[in-house]
Amino acid sequence: AQKVTQAQTEISVVEKEDVTLDCVYETRDTTYYLFWYKQPPSGELVFLIRRNSFDEQNEISGRYSWNFQKSTSSFNFTITASQVVDSAVYFCALSEIDGGSQGNLIFGKGTKLSVKP
Amino acid sequence: DGGITQSPKYLFRKEGQNVTLSCEQNLNHDAMYWYRQDPGQGLRLIYYSQIVNDFQKGDIAEGYSVSREKKESFPLTVTSAQKNPTAFYLCASSILNSNSPLHFGNGTRLTVT
């Protein structure tokens, strides 16, 4: 069965600190996609990144970086030099490429990040 | 600006009443979805639709109903059969391509007393 675990329920950091949000997934499929979404206090989820299971290259986008390791079934998200605007709930999600219902992402329970000035 | 509009943002109902949540998108997306979010929980799929006049049950469809009469609109009705309807409801849409990112609305917070 597919499963996404975000073990960190809440994280609090001081501005300018680096922070890593953990995501561990379970799937029997060899082909799948992983996602990260950000949910600010306004409520909508904002897409951050999608990574397919064949691409293990790490990715950097500004202060954001993602570390995908198939060997440990992890897709961790690091924010460098955090800012107050990074405060949000962050969700990791998993979906199969060919199977299942489209949009049936399996979401983790989210990690609430609070960045204090 | 293209996007997804959910209305209202807050909704209050008495137990036993049906209530309909609105979701409209102008992104020309074929696929639309409804998710439910409970405190400290991830999102769970209620219903989704890939084409007008067709929709499929998600993981927690019991007590909910939907319609897809227009491409732009995908309203969700929370019926009195839903035992625990108080939650945050999120509508999303995407292009009809497996695993394309979802675009979400701002959500509707439903409180049933």
PDB file of N, CA and C in Angstrom, chain A residues 38-78:
ATOM      1  N   LYS A  38       2.853  23.658  -0.501  1.00  0.00           N
ATOM      2  CA  LYS A  38       2.888  24.579   0.637  1.00  0.00           C
ATOM      3  C   LYS A  38       1.473  25.092   0.882  1.00  0.00           C
ATOM      4  N   GLN A  39       1.037  25.092   2.143  1.00  0.00           N
ATOM      5  CA  GLN A  39      -0.273  25.628   2.489  1.00  0.00           C
ATOM      6  C   GLN A  39      -0.087  26.795   3.453  1.00  0.00           C
ATOM      7  N   PRO A  40      -0.107  28.020   2.929  1.00  0.00           N
ATOM      8  CA  PRO A  40      -0.007  29.192   3.809  1.00  0.00           C
ATOM      9  C   PRO A  40      -1.299  29.371   4.594  1.00  0.00           C
ATOM     10  N   PRO A  41      -1.319  30.303   5.533  1.00  0.00           N
ATOM     11  CA  PRO A  41      -2.525  30.510   6.341  1.00  0.00           C
ATOM     12  C   PRO A  41      -3.778  30.818   5.517  1.00  0.00           C
ATOM     13  N   SER A  42      -3.623  31.309   4.319  1.00  0.00           N
ATOM     14  CA  SER A  42      -4.781  31.615   3.477  1.00  0.00           C
ATOM     15  C   SER A  42      -5.538  30.362   3.050  1.00  0.00           C
ATOM     16  N   GLY A  43      -4.896  29.204   3.107  1.00  0.00           N
ATOM     17  CA  GLY A  43      -5.624  27.959   2.910  1.00  0.00           C
ATOM     18  C   GLY A  43      -5.336  27.174   1.650  1.00  0.00           C
ATOM     19  N   GLU A  44      -5.056  27.865   0.546  1.00  0.00           N
ATOM     20  CA  GLU A  44      -4.863  27.096  -0.690  1.00  0.00           C
ATOM     21  C   GLU A  44      -3.516  26.395  -0.687  1.00  0.00           C
ATOM     22  N   LEU A  45      -3.438  25.258  -1.331  1.00  0.00           N
ATOM     23  CA  LEU A  45      -2.162  24.580  -1.466  1.00  0.00           C
ATOM     24  C   LEU A  45      -1.454  25.084  -2.716  1.00  0.00           C
ATOM     25  N   VAL A  46      -0.186  25.343  -2.571  1.00  0.00           N
ATOM     26  CA  VAL A  46       0.623  25.844  -3.674  1.00  0.00           C
ATOM     27  C   VAL A  46       1.648  24.787  -4.053  1.00  0.00           C
ATOM     28  N   PHE A  47       1.666  24.426  -5.321  1.00  0.00           N
ATOM     29  CA  PHE A  47       2.594  23.426  -5.818  1.00  0.00           C
ATOM     30  C   PHE A  47       4.023  23.954  -5.759  1.00  0.00           C
ATOM     31  N   LEU A  48       4.937  23.145  -5.234  1.00  0.00           N
ATOM     32  CA  LEU A  48       6.340  23.540  -5.171  1.00  0.00           C
ATOM     33  C   LEU A  48       7.199  22.748  -6.141  1.00  0.00           C
ATOM     34  N   ILE A  49       7.052  21.429  -6.144  1.00  0.00           N
ATOM     35  CA  ILE A  49       7.928  20.609  -6.974  1.00  0.00           C
ATOM     36  C   ILE A  49       7.292  19.248  -7.243  1.00  0.00           C
ATOM     37  N   ARG A  50       7.634  18.685  -8.394  1.00  0.00           N
ATOM     38  CA  ARG A  50       7.276  17.319  -8.738  1.00  0.00           C
ATOM     39  C   ARG A  50       8.549  16.602  -9.180  1.00  0.00           C
ATOM     40  N   ARG A  51       8.696  15.392  -8.742  1.00  0.00           N
ATOM     41  CA  ARG A  51       9.877  14.607  -9.085  1.00  0.00           C
ATOM     42  C   ARG A  51       9.434  13.198  -9.449  1.00  0.00           C
ATOM     43  N   ASN A  52       9.879  12.664 -10.588  1.00  0.00           N
ATOM     44  CA  ASN A  52       9.522  11.287 -10.905  1.00  0.00           C
ATOM     45  C   ASN A  52      10.582  10.331 -10.387  1.00  0.00           C
ATOM     46  N   SER A  53      10.210   9.093 -10.277  1.00  0.00           N
ATOM     47  CA  SER A  53      11.056   8.108  -9.608  1.00  0.00           C
ATOM     48  C   SER A  53      12.320   7.775 -10.375  1.00  0.00           C
ATOM     49  N   PHE A  54      12.395   8.203 -11.622  1.00  0.00           N
ATOM     50  CA  PHE A  54      13.601   7.919 -12.400  1.00  0.00           C
ATOM     51  C   PHE A  54      14.638   9.025 -12.294  1.00  0.00           C
ATOM     52  N   ASP A  55      14.258  10.107 -11.675  1.00  0.00           N
ATOM     53  CA  ASP A  55      15.147  11.262 -11.620  1.00  0.00           C
ATOM     54  C   ASP A  55      15.562  11.511 -10.176  1.00  0.00           C
ATOM     55  N   GLU A  56      16.731  11.043  -9.829  1.00  0.00           N
ATOM     56  CA  GLU A  56      17.200  11.203  -8.460  1.00  0.00           C
ATOM     57  C   GLU A  56      18.086  12.410  -8.266  1.00  0.00           C
ATOM     58  N   GLN A  57      18.177  13.228  -9.276  1.00  0.00           N
ATOM     59  CA  GLN A  57      18.992  14.434  -9.117  1.00  0.00           C
ATOM     60  C   GLN A  57      18.354  15.361  -8.104  1.00  0.00           C
ATOM     61  N   ASN A  58      19.171  15.912  -7.260  1.00  0.00           N
ATOM     62  CA  ASN A  58      18.654  16.903  -6.330  1.00  0.00           C
ATOM     63  C   ASN A  58      18.343  18.186  -7.088  1.00  0.00           C
ATOM     64  N   GLU A  59      17.435  18.953  -6.539  1.00  0.00           N
ATOM     65  CA  GLU A  59      17.030  20.178  -7.220  1.00  0.00           C
ATOM     66  C   GLU A  59      17.110  21.345  -6.263  1.00  0.00           C
ATOM     67  N   ILE A  60      17.509  22.472  -6.821  1.00  0.00           N
ATOM     68  CA  ILE A  60      17.598  23.697  -6.034  1.00  0.00           C
ATOM     69  C   ILE A  60      16.817  24.776  -6.761  1.00  0.00           C
ATOM     70  N   SER A  61      16.011  25.491  -5.998  1.00  0.00           N
ATOM     71  CA  SER A  61      15.272  26.615  -6.553  1.00  0.00           C
ATOM     72  C   SER A  61      15.336  27.744  -5.539  1.00  0.00           C
ATOM     73  N   GLY A  62      16.255  28.644  -5.759  1.00  0.00           N
ATOM     74  CA  GLY A  62      16.424  29.735  -4.807  1.00  0.00           C
ATOM     75  C   GLY A  62      16.849  29.217  -3.444  1.00  0.00           C
ATOM     76  N   ARG A  63      16.049  29.505  -2.433  1.00  0.00           N
ATOM     77  CA  ARG A  63      16.384  29.049  -1.079  1.00  0.00           C
ATOM     78  C   ARG A  63      15.879  27.636  -0.812  1.00  0.00           C
ATOM     79  N   TYR A  64      15.146  27.088  -1.754  1.00  0.00           N
ATOM     80  CA  TYR A  64      14.569  25.754  -1.587  1.00  0.00           C
ATOM     81  C   TYR A  64      15.447  24.700  -2.269  1.00  0.00           C
ATOM     82  N   SER A  65      15.574  23.558  -1.625  1.00  0.00           N
ATOM     83  CA  SER A  65      16.262  22.441  -2.258  1.00  0.00           C
ATOM     84  C   SER A  65      15.600  21.143  -1.833  1.00  0.00           C
ATOM     85  N   TRP A  66      15.701  20.147  -2.700  1.00  0.00           N
ATOM     86  CA  TRP A  66      15.073  18.865  -2.448  1.00  0.00           C
ATOM     87  C   TRP A  66      16.088  17.756  -2.641  1.00  0.00           C
ATOM     88  N   ASN A  67      16.056  16.801  -1.727  1.00  0.00           N
ATOM     89  CA  ASN A  67      16.978  15.665  -1.742  1.00  0.00           C
ATOM     90  C   ASN A  67      16.164  14.388  -1.878  1.00  0.00           C
ATOM     91  N   PHE A  68      16.239  13.773  -3.057  1.00  0.00           N
ATOM     92  CA  PHE A  68      15.479  12.565  -3.331  1.00  0.00           C
ATOM     93  C   PHE A  68      16.434  11.381  -3.257  1.00  0.00           C
ATOM     94  N   GLN A  69      16.147  10.434  -2.377  1.00  0.00           N
ATOM     95  CA  GLN A  69      16.984   9.242  -2.249  1.00  0.00           C
ATOM     96  C   GLN A  69      16.098   7.998  -2.280  1.00  0.00           C
ATOM     97  N   LYS A  70      16.143   7.294  -3.390  1.00  0.00           N
ATOM     98  CA  LYS A  70      15.340   6.085  -3.520  1.00  0.00           C
ATOM     99  C   LYS A  70      15.785   5.003  -2.549  1.00  0.00           C
ATOM    100  N   SER A  71      17.060   4.970  -2.251  1.00  0.00           N
ATOM    101  CA  SER A  71      17.579   3.920  -1.375  1.00  0.00           C
ATOM    102  C   SER A  71      16.951   3.963   0.013  1.00  0.00           C
ATOM    103  N   THR A  72      16.571   5.163   0.435  1.00  0.00           N
ATOM    104  CA  THR A  72      15.946   5.310   1.754  1.00  0.00           C
ATOM    105  C   THR A  72      14.484   5.734   1.636  1.00  0.00           C
ATOM    106  N   SER A  73      13.967   5.755   0.406  1.00  0.00           N
ATOM    107  CA  SER A  73      12.571   6.171   0.166  1.00  0.00           C
ATOM    108  C   SER A  73      12.271   7.504   0.833  1.00  0.00           C
ATOM    109  N   SER A  74      13.135   8.448   0.591  1.00  0.00           N
ATOM    110  CA  SER A  74      12.942   9.757   1.209  1.00  0.00           C
ATOM    111  C   SER A  74      13.010  10.872   0.166  1.00  0.00           C
ATOM    112  N   PHE A  75      12.291  11.921   0.449  1.00  0.00           N
ATOM    113  CA  PHE A  75      12.240  13.092  -0.440  1.00  0.00           C
ATOM    114  C   PHE A  75      12.172  14.319   0.458  1.00  0.00           C
ATOM    115  N   ASN A  76      13.318  14.681   0.988  1.00  0.00           N
ATOM    116  CA  ASN A  76      13.375  15.747   1.985  1.00  0.00           C
ATOM    117  C   ASN A  76      13.495  17.126   1.359  1.00  0.00           C
ATOM    118  N   PHE A  77      13.003  18.105   2.073  1.00  0.00           N
ATOM    119  CA  PHE A  77      12.889  19.478   1.583  1.00  0.00           C
ATOM    120  C   PHE A  77      13.623  20.396   2.554  1.00  0.00           C
ATOM    121  N   THR A  78      14.562  21.157   2.021  1.00  0.00           N
ATOM    122  CA  THR A  78      15.344  22.065   2.861  1.00  0.00           C
ATOM    123  C   THR A  78      15.106  23.509   2.449  1.00  0.00           C
TER     124      THR A  78
END
